[in-house]
Tab-separated table of C-alpha atoms in Angstrom:
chain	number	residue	atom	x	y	z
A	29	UNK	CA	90.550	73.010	21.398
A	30	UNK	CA	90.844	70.265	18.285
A	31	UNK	CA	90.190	66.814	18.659
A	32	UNK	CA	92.741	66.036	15.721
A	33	UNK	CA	96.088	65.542	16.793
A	34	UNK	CA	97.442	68.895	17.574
A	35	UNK	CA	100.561	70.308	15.223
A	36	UNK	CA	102.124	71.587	18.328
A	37	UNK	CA	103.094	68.421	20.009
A	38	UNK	CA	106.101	69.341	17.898
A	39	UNK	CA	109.266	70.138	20.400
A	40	UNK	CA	108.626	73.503	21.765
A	41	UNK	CA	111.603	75.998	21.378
A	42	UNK	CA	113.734	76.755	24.481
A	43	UNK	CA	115.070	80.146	23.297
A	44	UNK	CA	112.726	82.258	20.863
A	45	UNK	CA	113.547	81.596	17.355
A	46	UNK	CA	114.414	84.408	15.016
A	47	UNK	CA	111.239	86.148	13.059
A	48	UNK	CA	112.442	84.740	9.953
A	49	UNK	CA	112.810	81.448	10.541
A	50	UNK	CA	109.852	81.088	12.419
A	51	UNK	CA	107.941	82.815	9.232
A	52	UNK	CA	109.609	80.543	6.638
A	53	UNK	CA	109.916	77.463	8.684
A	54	UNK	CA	106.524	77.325	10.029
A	55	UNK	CA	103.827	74.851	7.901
A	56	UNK	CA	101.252	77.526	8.302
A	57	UNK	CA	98.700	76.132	5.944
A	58	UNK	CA	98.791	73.024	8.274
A	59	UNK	CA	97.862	75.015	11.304
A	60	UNK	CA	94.200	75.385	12.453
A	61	UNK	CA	92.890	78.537	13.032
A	62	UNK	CA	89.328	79.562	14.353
A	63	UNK	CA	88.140	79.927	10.474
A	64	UNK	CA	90.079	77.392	8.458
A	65	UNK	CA	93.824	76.916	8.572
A	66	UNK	CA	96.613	79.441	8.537
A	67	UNK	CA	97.717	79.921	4.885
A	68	UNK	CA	97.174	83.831	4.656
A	69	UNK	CA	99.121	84.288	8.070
A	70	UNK	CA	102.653	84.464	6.355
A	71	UNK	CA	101.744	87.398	4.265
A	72	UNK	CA	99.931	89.121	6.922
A	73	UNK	CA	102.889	88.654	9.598
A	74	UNK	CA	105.183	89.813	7.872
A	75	UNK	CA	103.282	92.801	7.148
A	76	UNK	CA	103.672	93.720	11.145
A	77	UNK	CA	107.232	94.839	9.941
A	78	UNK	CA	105.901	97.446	7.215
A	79	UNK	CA	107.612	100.826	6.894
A	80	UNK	CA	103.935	102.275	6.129
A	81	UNK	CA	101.741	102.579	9.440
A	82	UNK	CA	98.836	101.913	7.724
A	83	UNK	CA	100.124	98.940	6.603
A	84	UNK	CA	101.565	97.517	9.835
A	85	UNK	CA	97.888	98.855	11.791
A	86	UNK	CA	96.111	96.874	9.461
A	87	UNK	CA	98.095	93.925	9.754
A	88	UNK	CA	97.731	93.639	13.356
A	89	UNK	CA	94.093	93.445	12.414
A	90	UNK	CA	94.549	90.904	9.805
A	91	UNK	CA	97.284	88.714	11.287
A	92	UNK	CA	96.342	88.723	14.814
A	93	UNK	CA	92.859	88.753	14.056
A	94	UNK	CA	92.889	85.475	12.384
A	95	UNK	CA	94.048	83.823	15.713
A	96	UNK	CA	91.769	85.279	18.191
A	97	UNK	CA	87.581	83.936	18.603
A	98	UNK	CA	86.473	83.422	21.865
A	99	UNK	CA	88.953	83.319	24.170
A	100	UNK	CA	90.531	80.133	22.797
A	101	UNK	CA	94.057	79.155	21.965
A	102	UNK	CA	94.376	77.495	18.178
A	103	UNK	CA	97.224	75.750	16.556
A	104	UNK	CA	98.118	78.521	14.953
A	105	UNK	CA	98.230	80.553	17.687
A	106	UNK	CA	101.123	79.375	19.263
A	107	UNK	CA	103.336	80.143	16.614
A	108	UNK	CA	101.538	83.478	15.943
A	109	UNK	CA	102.313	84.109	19.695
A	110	UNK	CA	106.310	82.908	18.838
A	111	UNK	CA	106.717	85.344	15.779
A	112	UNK	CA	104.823	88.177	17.753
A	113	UNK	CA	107.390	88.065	20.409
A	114	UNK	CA	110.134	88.253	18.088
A	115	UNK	CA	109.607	91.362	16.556
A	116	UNK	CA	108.855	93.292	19.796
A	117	UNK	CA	112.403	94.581	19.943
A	118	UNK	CA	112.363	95.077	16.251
A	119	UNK	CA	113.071	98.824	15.412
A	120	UNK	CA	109.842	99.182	12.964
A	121	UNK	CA	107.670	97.964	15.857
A	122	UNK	CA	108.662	100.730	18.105
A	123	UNK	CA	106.901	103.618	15.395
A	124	UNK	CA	103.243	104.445	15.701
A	125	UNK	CA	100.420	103.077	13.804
A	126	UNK	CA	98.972	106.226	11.925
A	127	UNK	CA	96.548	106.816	8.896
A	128	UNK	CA	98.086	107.663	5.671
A	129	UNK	CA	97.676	111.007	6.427
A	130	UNK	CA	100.889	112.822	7.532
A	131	UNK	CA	98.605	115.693	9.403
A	132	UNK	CA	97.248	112.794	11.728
A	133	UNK	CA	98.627	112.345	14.852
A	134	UNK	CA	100.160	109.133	15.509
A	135	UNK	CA	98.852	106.117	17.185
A	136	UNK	CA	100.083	104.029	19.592
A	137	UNK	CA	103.605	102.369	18.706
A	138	UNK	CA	102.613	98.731	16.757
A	139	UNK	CA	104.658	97.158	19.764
A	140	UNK	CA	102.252	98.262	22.593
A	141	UNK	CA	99.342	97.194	20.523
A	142	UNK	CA	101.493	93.488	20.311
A	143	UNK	CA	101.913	93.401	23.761
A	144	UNK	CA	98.422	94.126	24.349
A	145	UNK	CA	97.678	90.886	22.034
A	146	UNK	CA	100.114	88.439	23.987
A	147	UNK	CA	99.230	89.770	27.001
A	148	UNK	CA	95.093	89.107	26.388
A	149	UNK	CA	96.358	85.661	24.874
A	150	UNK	CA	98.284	84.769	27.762
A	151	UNK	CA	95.278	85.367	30.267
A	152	UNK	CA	93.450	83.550	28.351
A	153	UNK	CA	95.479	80.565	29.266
A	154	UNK	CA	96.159	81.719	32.536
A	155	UNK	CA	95.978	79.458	36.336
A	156	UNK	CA	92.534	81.097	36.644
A	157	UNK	CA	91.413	79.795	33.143
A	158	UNK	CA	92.893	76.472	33.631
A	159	UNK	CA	91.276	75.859	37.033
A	160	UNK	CA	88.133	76.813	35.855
A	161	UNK	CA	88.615	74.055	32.523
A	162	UNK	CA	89.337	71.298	35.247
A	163	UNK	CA	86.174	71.916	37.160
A	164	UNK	CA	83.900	71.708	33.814
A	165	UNK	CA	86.311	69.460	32.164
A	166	UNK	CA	88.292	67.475	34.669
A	167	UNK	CA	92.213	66.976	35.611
A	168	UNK	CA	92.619	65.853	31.628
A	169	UNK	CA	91.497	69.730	30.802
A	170	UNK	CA	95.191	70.350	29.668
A	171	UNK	CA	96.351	66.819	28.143
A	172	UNK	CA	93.287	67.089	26.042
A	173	UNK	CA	94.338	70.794	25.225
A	174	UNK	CA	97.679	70.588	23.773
A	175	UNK	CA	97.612	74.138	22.357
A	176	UNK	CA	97.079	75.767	25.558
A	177	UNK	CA	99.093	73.615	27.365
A	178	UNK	CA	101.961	74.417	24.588
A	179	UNK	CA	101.400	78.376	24.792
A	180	UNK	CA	102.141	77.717	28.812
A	181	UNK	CA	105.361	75.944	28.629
A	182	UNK	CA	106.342	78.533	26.420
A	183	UNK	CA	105.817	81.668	29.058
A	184	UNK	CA	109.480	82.095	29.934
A	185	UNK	CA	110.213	82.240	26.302
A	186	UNK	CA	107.662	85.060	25.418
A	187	UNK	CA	108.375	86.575	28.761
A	188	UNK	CA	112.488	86.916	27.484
A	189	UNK	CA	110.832	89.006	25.186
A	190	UNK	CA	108.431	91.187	27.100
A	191	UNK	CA	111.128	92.098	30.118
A	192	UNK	CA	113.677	94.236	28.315
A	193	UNK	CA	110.876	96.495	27.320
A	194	UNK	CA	109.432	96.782	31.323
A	195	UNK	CA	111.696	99.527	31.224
A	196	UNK	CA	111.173	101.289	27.769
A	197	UNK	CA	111.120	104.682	26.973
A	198	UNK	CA	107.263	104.798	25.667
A	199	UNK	CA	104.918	105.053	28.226
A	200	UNK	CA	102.210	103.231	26.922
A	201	UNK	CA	105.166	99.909	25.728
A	202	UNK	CA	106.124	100.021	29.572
A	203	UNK	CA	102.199	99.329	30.666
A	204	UNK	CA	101.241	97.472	28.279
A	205	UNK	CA	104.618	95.284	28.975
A	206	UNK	CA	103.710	95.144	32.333
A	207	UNK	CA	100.433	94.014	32.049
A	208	UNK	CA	101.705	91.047	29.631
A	209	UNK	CA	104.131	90.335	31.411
A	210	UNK	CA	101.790	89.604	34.594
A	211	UNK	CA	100.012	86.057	33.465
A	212	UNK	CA	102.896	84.969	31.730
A	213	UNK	CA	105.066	84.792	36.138
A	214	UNK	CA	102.822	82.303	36.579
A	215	UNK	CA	104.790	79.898	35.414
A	216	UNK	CA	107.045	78.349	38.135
A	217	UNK	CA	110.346	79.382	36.575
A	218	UNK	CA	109.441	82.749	35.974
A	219	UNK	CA	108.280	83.481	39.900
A	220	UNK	CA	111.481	85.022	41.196
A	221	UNK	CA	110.711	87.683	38.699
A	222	UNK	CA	107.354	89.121	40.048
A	223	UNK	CA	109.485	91.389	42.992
A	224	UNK	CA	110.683	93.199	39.602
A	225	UNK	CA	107.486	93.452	37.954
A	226	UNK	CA	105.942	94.265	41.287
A	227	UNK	CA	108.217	97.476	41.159
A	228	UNK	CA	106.779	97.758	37.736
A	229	UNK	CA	103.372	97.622	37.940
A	230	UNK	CA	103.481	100.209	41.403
A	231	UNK	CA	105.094	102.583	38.562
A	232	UNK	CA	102.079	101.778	36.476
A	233	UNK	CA	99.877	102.593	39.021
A	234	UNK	CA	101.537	106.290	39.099
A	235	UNK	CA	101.281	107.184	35.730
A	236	UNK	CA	98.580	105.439	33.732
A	237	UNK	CA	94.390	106.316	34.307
A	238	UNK	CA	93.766	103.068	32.288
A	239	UNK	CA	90.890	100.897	33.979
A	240	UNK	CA	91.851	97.751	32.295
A	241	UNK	CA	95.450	97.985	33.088
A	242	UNK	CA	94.881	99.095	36.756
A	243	UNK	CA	92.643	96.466	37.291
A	244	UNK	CA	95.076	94.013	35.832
A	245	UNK	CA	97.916	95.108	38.300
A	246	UNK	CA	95.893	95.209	41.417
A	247	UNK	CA	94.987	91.692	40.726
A	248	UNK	CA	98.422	90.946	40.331
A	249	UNK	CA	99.687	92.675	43.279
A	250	UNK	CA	97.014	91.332	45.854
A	251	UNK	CA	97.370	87.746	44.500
A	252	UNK	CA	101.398	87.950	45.203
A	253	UNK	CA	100.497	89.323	48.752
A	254	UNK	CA	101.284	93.013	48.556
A	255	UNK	CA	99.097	95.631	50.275
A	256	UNK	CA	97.506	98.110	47.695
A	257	UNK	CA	95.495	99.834	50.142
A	258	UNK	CA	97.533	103.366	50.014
A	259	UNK	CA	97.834	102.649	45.738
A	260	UNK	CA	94.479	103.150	45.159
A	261	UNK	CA	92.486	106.127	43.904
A	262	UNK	CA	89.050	107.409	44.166
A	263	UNK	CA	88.024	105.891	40.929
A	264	UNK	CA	89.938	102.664	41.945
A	265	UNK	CA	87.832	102.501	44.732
A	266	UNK	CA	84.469	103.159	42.677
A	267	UNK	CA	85.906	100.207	39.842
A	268	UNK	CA	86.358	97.940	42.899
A	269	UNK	CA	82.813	98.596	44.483
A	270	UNK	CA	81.080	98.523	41.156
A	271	UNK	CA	82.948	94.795	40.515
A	272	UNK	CA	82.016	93.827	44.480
A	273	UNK	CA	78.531	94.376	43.228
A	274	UNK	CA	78.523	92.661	39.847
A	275	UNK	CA	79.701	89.833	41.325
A	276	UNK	CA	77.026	89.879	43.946
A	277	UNK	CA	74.332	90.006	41.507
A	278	UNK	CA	75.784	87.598	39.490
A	279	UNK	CA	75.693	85.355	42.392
A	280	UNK	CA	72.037	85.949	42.546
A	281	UNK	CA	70.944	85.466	40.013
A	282	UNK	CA	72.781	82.023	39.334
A	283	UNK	CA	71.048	81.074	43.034
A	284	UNK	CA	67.545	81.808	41.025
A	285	UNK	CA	68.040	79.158	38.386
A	286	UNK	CA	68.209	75.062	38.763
A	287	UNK	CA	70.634	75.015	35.742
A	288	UNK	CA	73.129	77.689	34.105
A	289	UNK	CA	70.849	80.117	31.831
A	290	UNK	CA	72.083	79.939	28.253
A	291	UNK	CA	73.608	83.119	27.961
């Protein structure tokens, strides 16, 4: 959150831009970003589009990276989140990220490791994480947050992006699709789609052992009304115990102190 005025009350885009224009027509070194202002993000984006895997798995690192500090959504991170989107459906996004190495295996396609990136970013400006910045903050949380309120009005353009690979051949693209495209139905145009993604994210549930993503689609499912009861696992169960209790003690130990401890 800035108290300058932010760079993107600039009209938002109604259909994502191509990757090129948003690279070259973007005032990077104008944008804040949590350590300074956005200069070296050019280079480093369009590194995401490298031939070498090395290259590409270090630029997630250094491009998306320079965005990301504490949960918060920058200046820069809007159009970060733009040109990220873009080049989902780009054919050098869909190879893995491996070490120069040929005798390595390979990694994780650089896609599911972007959709793993919008996906955290778009929680992160989620209904839960607004409501929560009204009750510290007030009714003004978003009008005094223009970046997050900007990444939000942009959902059903990132989620154009995300949907044509809910059905891709890669395993770990189709989860980590699914779980990115969860936060980003919250936005009122975008609700008619959650029957889909509810189909989706039962498929998930079939196939992947990930905690993280499991978690993230029980959520979703319970909060859109569907029974999960007969979806869940033994180690499910454990996860959702384990949270019950967390939760409990947290609770606890808040009712122990006058004031918020400074954790």
């Amino acid at each position: 959150m800035t108290d300058a005025p932010s760079q993107t009350d600039a009209a938002l885009p109604n259909v994502l831009p191509h990757y090129r224009t948003l690279l070259d027509e973007t005032d990077w070194a104008s944008l804040a970003t949590p350590c300074g202002t956005g200069e070296i993000l050019p280079a480093a984006l369009a590194r995401l589009l490298d031939p070498d895997p090395g290259t590409r798995a270090a630029a997630v690192f250094d491009a998306l990276g320079a965005v990301t500090h504490q949960n918060s959504i920058y200046e820069a991170t809007v159009p970060v989140a733009l040109y990220v989107a873009a080049i989902l459906n780009h054919p050098a996004t869909a190879m893995g990220n491996r070490g120069r190495d040929a005798d390595r295996a390979p990694h994780r396609p650089t896609r599911a490791a972007l959709l793993d990136w919008l996906s955290s970013t778009a929680y992160d400006a989620d209904d839960e994480n607004v409501a929560a910045g009204e009750r510290h903050c007030g009714k003004e949380f978003l009008d005094d947050y223009q970046e997050m309120r900007a990444f939000r009005d942009l959902r059903p353009v990132f989620y154009s992006a995300v949907q044509p690979l809910l059905g891709n051949d890669d395993a770990e693209v189709r989860a980590a699709a699914v779980v990115a495209a969860i936060p980003l139905v919250e936005h009122p145009a975008l609700v008619p789609h959650r029957g889909e993604l509810a189909d989706r994210a039962r498929d998930l549930l079939s196939t992947s052992a990930d905690r993280y993503k499991r978690d993230r689609v029980f959520d979703a499912l319970k909060a859109w009304g569907h029974d999960t009861s007969g979806l869940e696992n033994a180690d499910d169960l454990s996860a959702r115990e384990l949270r019950a209790r967390r939760i409990a003690e947290r609770a606890s130990w808040a009712g122990g102190y006058a004031e918020e401890p400074p954790f």
